[in-house]
Tab-separated table of C-alpha atoms (C1' of nucleotides) in Angstrom:
chain	number	residue	atom	x	y	z
A	1235	MET	CA	15.943	34.201	44.343
A	1236	ALA	CA	17.340	31.951	47.672
A	1237	LYS	CA	20.564	30.510	45.294
A	1238	THR	CA	22.336	33.615	46.830
A	1239	PRO	CA	25.840	32.243	48.672
A	1240	CYS	CA	24.103	33.708	51.737
A	1241	LYS	CA	25.699	33.067	55.456
A	1242	GLY	CA	23.293	30.705	56.638
A	1243	MET	CA	24.998	27.831	54.910
A	1244	ALA	CA	27.004	24.516	54.477
A	1245	PRO	CA	31.020	27.113	53.956
A	1246	ARG	CA	31.380	24.425	51.557
A	1247	VAL	CA	28.235	25.321	49.177
A	1248	ARG	CA	29.360	28.045	49.932
A	1249	ARG	CA	32.573	28.684	48.734
A	1250	THR	CA	30.952	26.487	45.373
A	1251	ARG	CA	29.001	29.185	44.472
A	1252	GLN	CA	31.286	32.006	44.782
A	1253	LEU	CA	34.142	30.404	42.410
A	1254	LEU	CA	30.572	30.012	40.429
A	1255	HIS	CA	30.223	33.678	40.147
A	1256	GLN	CA	33.972	34.916	40.212
A	1257	ALA	CA	34.557	32.789	37.286
A	1258	LEU	CA	31.420	34.252	35.289
A	1259	GLY	CA	32.348	37.669	36.600
A	1260	THR	CA	36.260	37.429	35.408
A	1261	LEU	CA	34.905	35.637	32.197
A	1262	LEU	CA	32.098	38.883	31.053
A	1263	GLU	CA	35.288	40.323	31.609
A	1264	THR	CA	36.607	39.833	28.474
A	1265	ARG	CA	34.327	37.272	26.294
A	1266	ALA	CA	29.634	38.347	25.724
A	1267	PHE	CA	27.491	35.954	28.332
A	1268	GLU	CA	25.677	33.771	25.554
A	1269	THR	CA	29.482	32.917	23.965
A	1270	LEU	CA	29.646	31.548	27.100
A	1271	SER	CA	29.078	27.838	27.447
A	1272	VAL	CA	29.029	25.754	31.004
A	1273	GLN	CA	31.767	24.055	30.317
A	1274	HIS	CA	33.838	27.650	30.305
A	1275	ILE	CA	32.456	29.040	33.385
A	1276	THR	CA	33.020	25.837	35.690
A	1277	THR	CA	37.185	25.438	33.663
A	1278	ALA	CA	37.174	28.596	34.775
A	1279	ALA	CA	36.162	28.203	38.246
A	1280	THR	CA	38.189	24.485	38.715
A	1281	LEU	CA	34.898	22.173	39.444
A	1282	ASN	CA	33.292	19.801	37.444
A	1283	ARG	CA	30.301	20.909	34.685
A	1284	ALA	CA	28.270	18.674	36.154
A	1285	THR	CA	27.936	20.207	39.797
A	1286	PHE	CA	26.600	23.397	38.068
A	1287	TYR	CA	23.408	21.860	37.330
A	1288	ASP	CA	23.613	20.631	40.890
A	1289	HIS	CA	23.109	24.226	42.205
A	1290	TYR	CA	21.371	26.121	38.731
A	1291	PRO	CA	19.287	24.589	36.201
A	1292	ASP	CA	21.442	26.694	33.715
A	1293	LYS	CA	23.466	29.525	33.362
A	1294	PHE	CA	20.745	32.385	32.978
A	1295	ALA	CA	20.041	31.439	37.038
A	1296	LEU	CA	23.792	32.668	37.831
A	1297	LEU	CA	23.581	35.121	35.815
A	1298	GLU	CA	20.770	36.753	38.158
A	1299	CYS	CA	21.974	34.821	41.401
A	1300	MET	CA	25.655	37.311	40.703
A	1301	ALA	CA	24.078	40.173	39.311
A	1302	ALA	CA	22.019	40.391	42.526
A	1303	SER	CA	24.294	39.631	44.966
A	1304	ARG	CA	27.239	41.818	43.196
A	1305	PHE	CA	24.053	44.322	42.824
A	1306	HIS	CA	23.153	44.242	46.968
A	1307	ASP	CA	26.706	44.348	47.356
A	1308	LEU	CA	27.022	47.971	46.475
A	1309	LEU	CA	24.239	48.943	47.615
A	1310	THR	CA	25.447	47.329	51.870
A	1311	ALA	CA	29.144	48.269	50.419
A	1312	ARG	CA	27.893	51.641	50.392
A	1313	GLY	CA	25.224	51.589	53.265
A	1314	VAL	CA	22.249	52.651	52.205
A	1315	LYS	CA	19.670	51.762	54.605
A	1316	PHE	CA	16.798	53.402	55.171
A	1317	ASP	CA	17.715	54.429	59.065
A	1318	GLY	CA	18.213	57.923	57.848
A	1319	GLY	CA	17.151	60.019	55.507
A	1320	CYS	CA	14.336	57.945	53.362
A	1321	ALA	CA	15.067	60.347	50.483
A	1322	SER	CA	18.833	60.339	50.751
A	1323	ALA	CA	18.146	56.862	51.127
A	1324	LEU	CA	16.387	56.498	47.661
A	1325	LYS	CA	18.614	58.772	45.782
A	1326	ALA	CA	21.406	55.993	46.443
A	1327	ILE	CA	19.618	52.486	45.965
A	1328	VAL	CA	19.277	54.964	42.182
A	1329	LEU	CA	22.578	56.356	42.107
A	1330	GLY	CA	23.729	52.250	42.866
A	1331	VAL	CA	22.010	51.111	39.635
A	1332	CYS	CA	22.424	54.137	37.111
A	1333	ASP	CA	26.480	53.309	38.100
A	1334	TYR	CA	25.807	49.315	38.584
A	1335	LEU	CA	24.840	49.393	34.828
A	1336	ALA	CA	27.801	51.910	33.944
A	1337	GLY	CA	30.046	49.328	34.984
A	1338	LEU	CA	28.929	46.576	32.909
A	1339	PRO	CA	31.266	45.167	30.366
A	1340	ALA	CA	28.954	46.315	26.910
A	1341	LEU	CA	26.423	46.596	27.547
A	1342	GLU	CA	24.767	47.870	24.245
A	1343	CYS	CA	26.943	45.584	22.429
A	1344	ALA	CA	25.111	43.355	20.440
A	1345	ARG	CA	26.065	39.421	21.038
A	1346	GLN	CA	24.559	40.713	24.760
A	1347	ARG	CA	20.910	40.042	23.502
A	1348	GLN	CA	20.605	37.339	26.830
A	1349	LEU	CA	22.517	39.340	28.479
A	1350	GLU	CA	20.316	41.859	30.139
A	1351	PRO	CA	16.691	40.612	30.057
A	1352	HIS	CA	17.577	38.513	32.989
A	1353	LEU	CA	19.612	41.211	35.011
A	1354	GLU	CA	16.551	43.505	34.605
A	1355	SER	CA	14.317	40.813	37.185
A	1356	ALA	CA	17.141	40.093	39.552
A	1357	ILE	CA	18.528	44.129	40.593
A	1358	ILE	CA	14.805	45.094	39.662
A	1359	ALA	CA	14.152	42.386	42.733
A	1360	VAL	CA	16.931	43.366	45.417
A	1361	VAL	CA	15.646	47.317	44.797
A	1362	ARG	CA	12.337	46.311	45.072
A	1363	ALA	CA	12.587	44.382	48.089
A	1364	MET	CA	14.940	47.235	49.931
A	1365	ILE	CA	11.395	50.325	48.996
A	1366	LEU	CA	9.573	48.008	50.194
A	1367	GLN	CA	11.896	48.070	53.271
A	1368	GLY	CA	11.039	51.489	53.822
A	1369	LEU	CA	7.687	51.677	53.060
A	1370	GLU	CA	6.807	50.143	55.650
A	1371	ARG	CA	7.836	52.345	58.190
A	1372	HIS	CA	5.017	54.825	55.983
A	1373	ALA	CA	1.363	54.395	56.615
A	1374	SER	CA	0.259	53.196	53.601
A	1375	ASN	CA	-3.091	55.829	52.921
A	1376	GLY	CA	-2.709	55.654	49.447
A	1377	ALA	CA	-4.983	54.226	46.547
A	1378	ALA	CA	-2.061	51.204	46.165
A	1379	SER	CA	-0.589	48.994	48.512
A	1380	PRO	CA	3.109	49.030	49.529
A	1381	GLU	CA	3.413	46.390	47.509
A	1382	MET	CA	1.851	47.549	44.399
A	1383	MET	CA	4.444	51.118	44.630
A	1384	ALA	CA	7.408	49.083	45.072
A	1385	THR	CA	7.219	46.861	42.235
A	1386	THR	CA	6.441	50.444	40.218
A	1387	VAL	CA	8.748	52.167	41.409
A	1388	SER	CA	11.325	50.203	41.561
A	1389	TRP	CA	10.524	49.412	37.440
A	1390	ALA	CA	10.251	52.883	36.900
A	1391	ILE	CA	13.876	53.437	39.091
A	1392	TYR	CA	15.385	50.000	36.475
A	1393	GLY	CA	14.358	51.999	33.356
A	1394	GLY	CA	15.517	55.263	34.196
A	1395	ALA	CA	18.533	54.214	34.953
A	1396	LYS	CA	18.425	51.730	31.500
A	1397	GLU	CA	17.760	55.084	29.377
A	1398	TRP	CA	20.066	56.319	31.130
A	1399	VAL	CA	23.432	54.334	30.530
A	1400	LYS	CA	21.912	53.835	26.666
A	1401	THR	CA	22.271	58.187	26.146
A	1402	VAL	CA	25.540	58.716	24.360
A	1403	ASP	CA	27.003	61.771	25.875
A	1404	ARG	CA	25.486	61.310	29.578
A	1405	PRO	CA	25.864	63.216	31.921
A	1406	SER	CA	27.517	62.334	35.685
A	1407	SER	CA	25.336	59.184	37.528
A	1408	GLU	CA	24.603	62.045	39.799
A	1409	GLU	CA	22.751	64.120	37.280
A	1410	GLY	CA	21.165	60.905	36.313
A	1411	ALA	CA	20.091	59.893	38.947
A	1412	ASP	CA	18.149	63.212	39.671
A	1413	VAL	CA	16.046	62.974	37.089
A	1414	VAL	CA	15.641	60.230	38.008
A	1415	MET	CA	14.553	61.056	40.710
A	1416	THR	CA	12.282	63.647	40.355
A	1417	LEU	CA	10.537	61.798	37.588
A	1418	ILE	CA	10.101	58.630	40.677
A	1419	THR	CA	9.071	60.630	43.920
A	1420	PRO	CA	5.859	62.287	42.669
A	1421	ILE	CA	4.705	58.279	42.961
A	1422	LEU	CA	5.577	57.235	46.329
A	1423	SER	CA	4.890	61.003	47.660
A	1424	LEU	CA	1.087	59.140	47.037
A	1425	SER	CA	2.400	57.600	50.927
A	1426	ARG	CA	4.451	60.852	52.212
A	1427	LEU	CA	7.441	59.319	51.819
A	1428	THR	CA	9.303	62.653	51.718
A	1429	ARG	CA	7.714	63.584	55.335
A	1430	ARG	CA	11.130	64.289	57.399
A	1431	ASP	CA	12.654	64.394	55.211
A	1432	THR	CA	16.080	64.503	56.631
A	1433	HIS	CA	15.719	64.902	59.436
A	1434	HIS	CA	19.057	62.441	61.093
A	1435	PRO	CA	21.860	64.127	60.148
A	1436	VAL	CA	23.470	60.503	59.910
A	1437	GLU	CA	25.903	60.007	57.457
A	1438	THR	CA	26.918	56.640	55.456
A	1439	THR	CA	30.803	56.672	55.959
B	957	MET	CA	13.157	44.218	16.491
B	958	ALA	CA	12.866	44.499	12.689
B	959	LYS	CA	11.695	41.004	12.187
B	960	THR	CA	8.214	41.526	13.538
B	961	PRO	CA	6.513	40.169	10.084
B	962	CYS	CA	4.907	43.678	8.766
B	963	LYS	CA	3.645	44.805	5.708
B	964	GLY	CA	6.457	45.433	4.112
B	965	MET	CA	8.220	42.445	3.001
B	966	ALA	CA	8.242	39.855	0.943
B	967	PRO	CA	5.135	37.609	1.851
B	968	ARG	CA	6.608	35.053	1.521
B	969	VAL	CA	8.781	35.790	4.442
B	970	ARG	CA	5.778	37.062	6.492
B	971	ARG	CA	4.313	33.534	5.708
B	972	THR	CA	6.932	32.333	7.363
B	973	ARG	CA	7.124	33.512	10.250
B	974	GLN	CA	3.435	34.171	10.992
B	975	LEU	CA	3.425	29.969	10.456
B	976	LEU	CA	6.507	30.614	13.337
B	977	HIS	CA	4.410	32.901	15.765
B	978	GLN	CA	1.167	30.630	15.092
B	979	ALA	CA	3.107	27.173	15.619
B	980	LEU	CA	5.060	28.592	18.824
B	981	GLY	CA	1.433	30.467	19.739
B	982	THR	CA	0.116	26.895	20.119
B	983	LEU	CA	2.549	25.308	21.598
B	984	LEU	CA	3.135	27.937	24.396
B	985	GLU	CA	-0.537	27.325	24.822
B	986	THR	CA	-0.201	23.350	26.529
B	987	ARG	CA	3.652	22.884	27.157
B	988	ALA	CA	5.717	25.319	29.230
B	989	PHE	CA	8.617	27.531	26.855
B	990	GLU	CA	11.863	25.842	28.417
B	991	THR	CA	10.325	22.855	27.353
B	992	LEU	CA	10.566	23.944	23.841
B	993	SER	CA	13.132	23.110	22.116
B	994	VAL	CA	13.650	24.886	17.996
B	995	GLN	CA	12.596	21.852	16.653
B	996	HIS	CA	9.116	21.488	18.396
B	997	ILE	CA	8.285	25.040	17.086
B	998	THR	CA	9.536	24.287	13.460
B	999	THR	CA	7.958	20.845	13.845
B	1000	ALA	CA	4.632	22.844	14.319
B	1001	ALA	CA	4.986	25.154	11.824
B	1002	THR	CA	5.920	22.338	8.846
B	1003	LEU	CA	8.816	23.905	8.194
B	1004	ASN	CA	12.800	23.167	8.210
B	1005	ARG	CA	14.624	23.884	11.389
B	1006	ALA	CA	16.644	25.877	9.425
B	1007	THR	CA	14.616	27.764	8.074
B	1008	PHE	CA	14.270	28.925	11.448
B	1009	TYR	CA	18.041	30.321	11.945
B	1010	ASP	CA	16.944	32.302	8.643
B	1011	HIS	CA	14.735	34.437	10.427
B	1012	TYR	CA	15.449	34.258	14.604
B	1013	PRO	CA	18.610	33.354	16.152
B	1014	ASP	CA	17.686	31.653	18.989
B	1015	LYS	CA	14.020	30.759	20.602
B	1016	PHE	CA	14.517	33.501	21.793
B	1017	ALA	CA	14.150	36.007	19.808
B	1018	LEU	CA	11.096	34.536	18.283
B	1019	LEU	CA	9.148	35.149	21.488
B	1020	GLU	CA	9.587	38.683	21.920
B	1021	CYS	CA	8.916	39.094	18.164
B	1022	MET	CA	5.324	37.607	19.166
B	1023	ALA	CA	5.149	38.748	22.224
B	1024	ALA	CA	5.077	42.483	20.372
B	1025	SER	CA	3.712	41.353	17.489
B	1026	ARG	CA	0.659	39.898	19.320
B	1027	PHE	CA	0.448	42.691	22.328
B	1028	HIS	CA	0.849	45.173	19.151
B	1029	ASP	CA	-2.125	43.907	17.648
B	1030	LEU	CA	-4.228	43.867	20.561
B	1031	LEU	CA	-4.089	47.622	21.424
B	1032	THR	CA	-4.174	48.778	17.754
B	1033	ALA	CA	-7.488	45.763	17.978
B	1034	ARG	CA	-8.885	48.379	21.226
B	1035	GLY	CA	-7.906	51.237	18.926
B	1036	VAL	CA	-5.131	53.554	20.872
B	1037	LYS	CA	-4.047	55.768	19.492
B	1038	PHE	CA	-3.633	59.290	20.571
B	1039	ASP	CA	-5.787	61.670	18.782
B	1040	GLY	CA	-7.784	61.996	21.360
B	1041	GLY	CA	-7.832	62.383	24.999
B	1042	CYS	CA	-3.822	61.573	26.020
B	1043	ALA	CA	-5.211	60.191	29.343
B	1044	SER	CA	-7.774	58.187	28.509
B	1045	ALA	CA	-5.366	56.494	26.023
B	1046	LEU	CA	-2.681	56.074	28.521
B	1047	LYS	CA	-5.449	53.865	30.595
B	1048	ALA	CA	-5.547	52.211	27.350
B	1049	ILE	CA	-2.398	51.151	27.649
B	1050	VAL	CA	-2.468	50.083	30.836
B	1051	LEU	CA	-5.369	48.368	30.842
B	1052	GLY	CA	-3.613	45.981	28.070
B	1053	VAL	CA	-0.693	45.118	29.664
B	1054	CYS	CA	-2.988	43.973	32.620
B	1055	ASP	CA	-4.922	42.346	29.909
B	1056	TYR	CA	-2.294	40.689	28.404
B	1057	LEU	CA	-0.121	39.379	31.425
B	1058	ALA	CA	-3.159	37.800	32.535
B	1059	GLY	CA	-4.614	36.420	29.220
B	1060	LEU	CA	-0.628	34.248	29.036
B	1061	PRO	CA	-0.871	30.833	30.286
B	1062	ALA	CA	0.856	29.836	33.692
B	1063	LEU	CA	3.148	32.789	33.880
B	1064	GLU	CA	3.143	31.351	37.831
B	1065	CYS	CA	4.557	28.445	36.681
B	1066	ALA	CA	7.734	27.715	38.253
B	1067	ARG	CA	8.919	26.208	34.841
B	1068	GLN	CA	8.047	29.422	32.780
B	1069	ARG	CA	11.375	30.934	34.134
B	1070	GLN	CA	13.044	32.226	30.914
B	1071	LEU	CA	10.062	33.388	29.250
B	1072	GLU	CA	8.990	36.238	31.164
B	1073	PRO	CA	12.497	38.230	31.241
B	1074	HIS	CA	12.327	37.689	27.152
B	1075	LEU	CA	8.333	39.271	27.568
B	1076	GLU	CA	9.419	42.044	29.288
B	1077	SER	CA	11.625	43.863	27.291
B	1078	ALA	CA	9.382	42.597	24.209
B	1079	ILE	CA	6.557	44.832	26.076
B	1080	ILE	CA	8.043	47.503	27.433
B	1081	ALA	CA	9.423	48.318	23.608
B	1082	VAL	CA	5.809	48.478	22.478
B	1083	VAL	CA	4.618	51.013	25.053
B	1084	ARG	CA	7.348	52.839	24.975
B	1085	ALA	CA	7.295	54.109	21.811
B	1086	MET	CA	3.664	54.972	21.798
B	1087	ILE	CA	3.734	56.583	25.019
B	1088	LEU	CA	6.706	57.827	22.977
B	1089	GLN	CA	4.386	59.283	20.303
B	1090	GLY	CA	1.957	60.659	22.498
B	1091	LEU	CA	4.191	62.573	24.495
B	1092	GLU	CA	5.979	64.337	20.669
B	1093	ARG	CA	2.777	66.542	21.285
B	1094	HIS	CA	3.193	68.091	24.176
B	1095	ALA	CA	6.312	70.831	24.933
B	1096	SER	CA	8.641	68.920	27.592
B	1097	ASN	CA	9.214	71.659	29.344
B	1098	GLY	CA	9.962	69.281	32.075
B	1099	ALA	CA	13.575	68.131	34.043
B	1100	ALA	CA	13.787	65.095	32.049
B	1101	SER	CA	13.593	64.482	28.356
B	1102	PRO	CA	10.719	62.747	26.233
B	1103	GLU	CA	12.194	59.328	25.994
B	1104	MET	CA	14.030	59.554	29.758
B	1105	MET	CA	9.957	59.743	30.950
B	1106	ALA	CA	8.401	57.382	28.166
B	1107	THR	CA	10.769	55.173	29.180
B	1108	THR	CA	10.323	55.212	32.846
B	1109	VAL	CA	6.450	55.418	32.413
B	1110	SER	CA	6.914	52.518	30.724
B	1111	TRP	CA	8.521	49.796	33.020
B	1112	ALA	CA	6.316	51.464	35.765
B	1113	ILE	CA	3.570	50.233	33.787
B	1114	TYR	CA	4.923	46.658	33.015
B	1115	GLY	CA	6.004	46.087	36.348
B	1116	GLY	CA	2.862	47.633	38.398
B	1117	ALA	CA	0.970	45.091	35.287
B	1118	LYS	CA	2.782	42.239	36.647
B	1119	GLU	CA	2.457	43.515	40.063
B	1120	TRP	CA	-1.230	43.277	39.523
B	1121	VAL	CA	-1.526	39.500	37.457
B	1122	LYS	CA	0.936	37.748	40.411
B	1123	THR	CA	-1.796	38.897	42.992
B	1124	VAL	CA	-4.006	36.622	44.333
B	1125	ASP	CA	-7.564	37.205	44.148
B	1126	ARG	CA	-6.918	40.459	41.988
B	1127	PRO	CA	-9.319	42.869	41.315
B	1128	SER	CA	-10.285	43.374	37.941
B	1129	SER	CA	-8.358	45.096	34.991
B	1130	GLU	CA	-9.618	48.115	35.059
B	1131	GLU	CA	-9.500	48.618	38.749
B	1132	GLY	CA	-5.933	47.219	39.021
B	1133	ALA	CA	-5.038	49.460	36.141
B	1134	ASP	CA	-6.591	52.551	37.759
B	1135	VAL	CA	-4.655	52.087	40.764
B	1136	VAL	CA	-1.549	52.132	38.045
B	1137	MET	CA	-2.969	54.936	36.550
B	1138	THR	CA	-3.066	56.741	39.795
B	1139	LEU	CA	1.018	55.963	40.130
B	1140	ILE	CA	2.192	56.384	36.693
B	1141	THR	CA	0.137	60.720	35.692
B	1142	PRO	CA	1.991	62.560	38.513
B	1143	ILE	CA	5.258	61.711	36.386
B	1144	LEU	CA	3.604	62.597	33.391
B	1145	SER	CA	2.093	65.418	34.576
B	1146	LEU	CA	5.716	66.914	35.173
B	1147	SER	CA	4.645	67.312	31.662
B	1148	ARG	CA	1.305	68.753	31.129
B	1149	LEU	CA	0.484	64.997	29.456
B	1150	THR	CA	-2.898	65.552	31.612
B	1151	ARG	CA	-4.068	68.566	29.244
B	1152	ARG	CA	-6.975	68.863	27.492
B	1153	ASP	CA	-8.279	65.392	29.165
B	1154	THR	CA	-11.462	64.142	28.266
B	1155	HIS	CA	-12.054	66.631	25.518
B	1156	HIS	CA	-12.835	64.907	22.483
B	1157	PRO	CA	-15.446	62.242	23.699
B	1158	VAL	CA	-14.430	59.019	21.563
B	1159	GLU	CA	-15.059	56.096	22.518
B	1160	THR	CA	-13.264	52.681	20.839
B	1161	THR	CA	-16.385	50.966	19.924
C	283	DA	C1'	6.298	31.471	-20.772
C	284	DT	C1'	11.058	32.570	-18.696
C	285	DC	C1'	14.267	33.301	-15.971
C	286	DA	C1'	16.904	35.757	-12.707
C	287	DT	C1'	16.415	36.233	-7.945
C	288	DA	C1'	15.064	35.103	-3.763
C	289	DA	C1'	13.658	31.110	0.298
C	290	DA	C1'	13.103	27.052	1.884
C	291	DA	C1'	14.631	22.383	1.960
C	292	DC	C1'	17.854	19.154	3.563
C	293	DG	C1'	21.833	16.444	5.118
C	294	DA	C1'	25.851	16.433	8.017
C	295	DC	C1'	29.160	18.418	11.342
C	296	DG	C1'	31.366	19.321	16.139
C	297	DA	C1'	29.924	21.644	20.162
C	298	DA	C1'	26.781	22.629	24.012
C	299	DT	C1'	22.864	20.315	26.360
C	300	DG	C1'	20.311	18.551	30.775
C	301	DT	C1'	21.053	14.215	33.512
C	302	DT	C1'	22.260	10.370	35.492
C	303	DG	C1'	24.506	6.891	38.343
C	304	DG	C1'	28.034	5.687	41.277
C	305	DG	C1'	31.897	5.885	43.475
C	306	DA	C1'	35.739	9.808	46.073
C	307	DA	C1'	36.147	12.933	48.997
C	308	DT	C1'	34.836	16.541	52.199
C	309	DC	C1'	32.102	18.243	56.227
C	310	DG	C1'	29.554	17.629	60.967
C	311	DC	C1'	28.347	15.679	64.817
C	312	DG	C1'	28.908	13.063	68.727
D	19	DC	C1'	38.145	9.089	66.196
D	20	DG	C1'	35.042	7.565	63.031
D	21	DC	C1'	30.469	8.173	61.120
D	22	DG	C1'	26.553	9.830	58.596
D	23	DA	C1'	25.080	12.882	55.442
D	24	DT	C1'	26.562	15.815	51.854
D	25	DT	C1'	28.714	17.327	47.944
D	26	DC	C1'	31.974	17.113	44.455
D	27	DC	C1'	33.612	14.298	40.483
D	28	DC	C1'	33.804	11.536	36.802
D	29	DA	C1'	32.090	9.368	32.894
D	30	DA	C1'	28.379	8.755	29.484
D	31	DC	C1'	23.760	8.920	27.445
D	32	DA	C1'	19.923	11.003	24.549
D	33	DT	C1'	19.142	15.195	22.903
D	34	DT	C1'	19.404	20.231	21.298
D	35	DC	C1'	21.669	24.070	19.415
D	36	DG	C1'	23.807	26.758	15.885
D	37	DT	C1'	25.958	26.806	12.004
D	38	DC	C1'	27.422	25.392	7.125
D	39	DG	C1'	27.120	24.369	2.086
D	40	DT	C1'	24.250	22.068	-1.461
D	41	DT	C1'	20.071	22.009	-3.979
D	42	DT	C1'	15.696	22.113	-5.189
D	43	DT	C1'	11.355	25.180	-4.746
D	44	DA	C1'	8.910	29.392	-6.004
D	45	DT	C1'	8.407	34.092	-7.092
D	46	DG	C1'	7.671	38.425	-9.817
D	47	DA	C1'	10.096	41.328	-13.414
D	48	DT	C1'	10.503	41.337	-18.098
DNA sequence: ATCATAAAACGACGAATGTTGGGAATCGCG
DNA sequence: CGCGATTCCCAACATTCGTCGTTTTATGAT
């Protein structure tokens, strides 16, 4: 979890982990995750195999960190923040999950058995953190704690997005995100999240 | 998914897979999943190692099948069916997820890194199937398809239950299930699931 | 009871795993 | 500049993995 190539980290370590992230990312474009060995990843990253285990316990951990990092970058690149309207930020998050999942290579392939389960927890953690951050500015008057609401909503979002991507002849990601929004909004309305809906006209980019 | 020791299957293979399930179950009581090798499982099951690969591609698949099977058995043992009131059946499902997760050995241990991600998909699949079955008796008048609703709700349920189990000084599973219920019920109310709420006084034991 | 068939056992294989220890390169800081 | 600490490389180790071909056993229909 704290293995992300964060800013407050020795530049050498960050370089190495970025190399690993990039190598895994490019390798996943052509080969299935299950067929990738640590040796493949490290040679593609021009690193020694033992160095890998200095940073990650196994290739699954690297996958989770890379997914979380890239998804987080995707959201921040879109300027997703809770400074503006909450509903719009939530919509952006849902849309981000949909687009991220849709951008994965061959998610429905049978050889990606081990890919999905590890992606899930990573992405959900990112979503949960952002929703929890957004919930802090609202009084938790509901029967559930903010953590409980954030967790439940983030899991619901991921599940909905996943259902959308595996839908044949799926509509656009905007429409899919809209459907998911109508499903999860009732949950958050228990905490008056939709209050002052589109108050600030702050447009990201 | 279809690897469950189902009834319509040769008794010999069912026996073998039950042996594997039982062996893994007992081994998980003392050791962490990551430290278990296929050799450990097969010797505990008094089977040859190669036989394992005749039934499951890897130990993760066995774990998923075992979790799904046991969780399904837990629900059916409690008589969870949609013949009675839908709300009560849903409550029983949520309660089942909470109790199942609470019954897992040392879920919060750091060495169980690989355990959770594979449990999730298995249990969620079971929950989703039951909810989808329950949704068939209602008109899908909402903006979302029954599959979309079932998926979203099942993921939300698992997330909520997981949040409950990792809560320190957590309340009883009934109270935790109640909280989760209040969160997910608004979703399903879009499809009038709560109609005829507690109509039949069917009590499961 | 017989026999064809399905399934489990067995041994062996190349490859990958996760870990270890030591040495070399690089960085941060005085 | 130089020194300590961190990080990476390297080789090697025992273990496990996933697969294969073959042999042996058990099942169930005739």
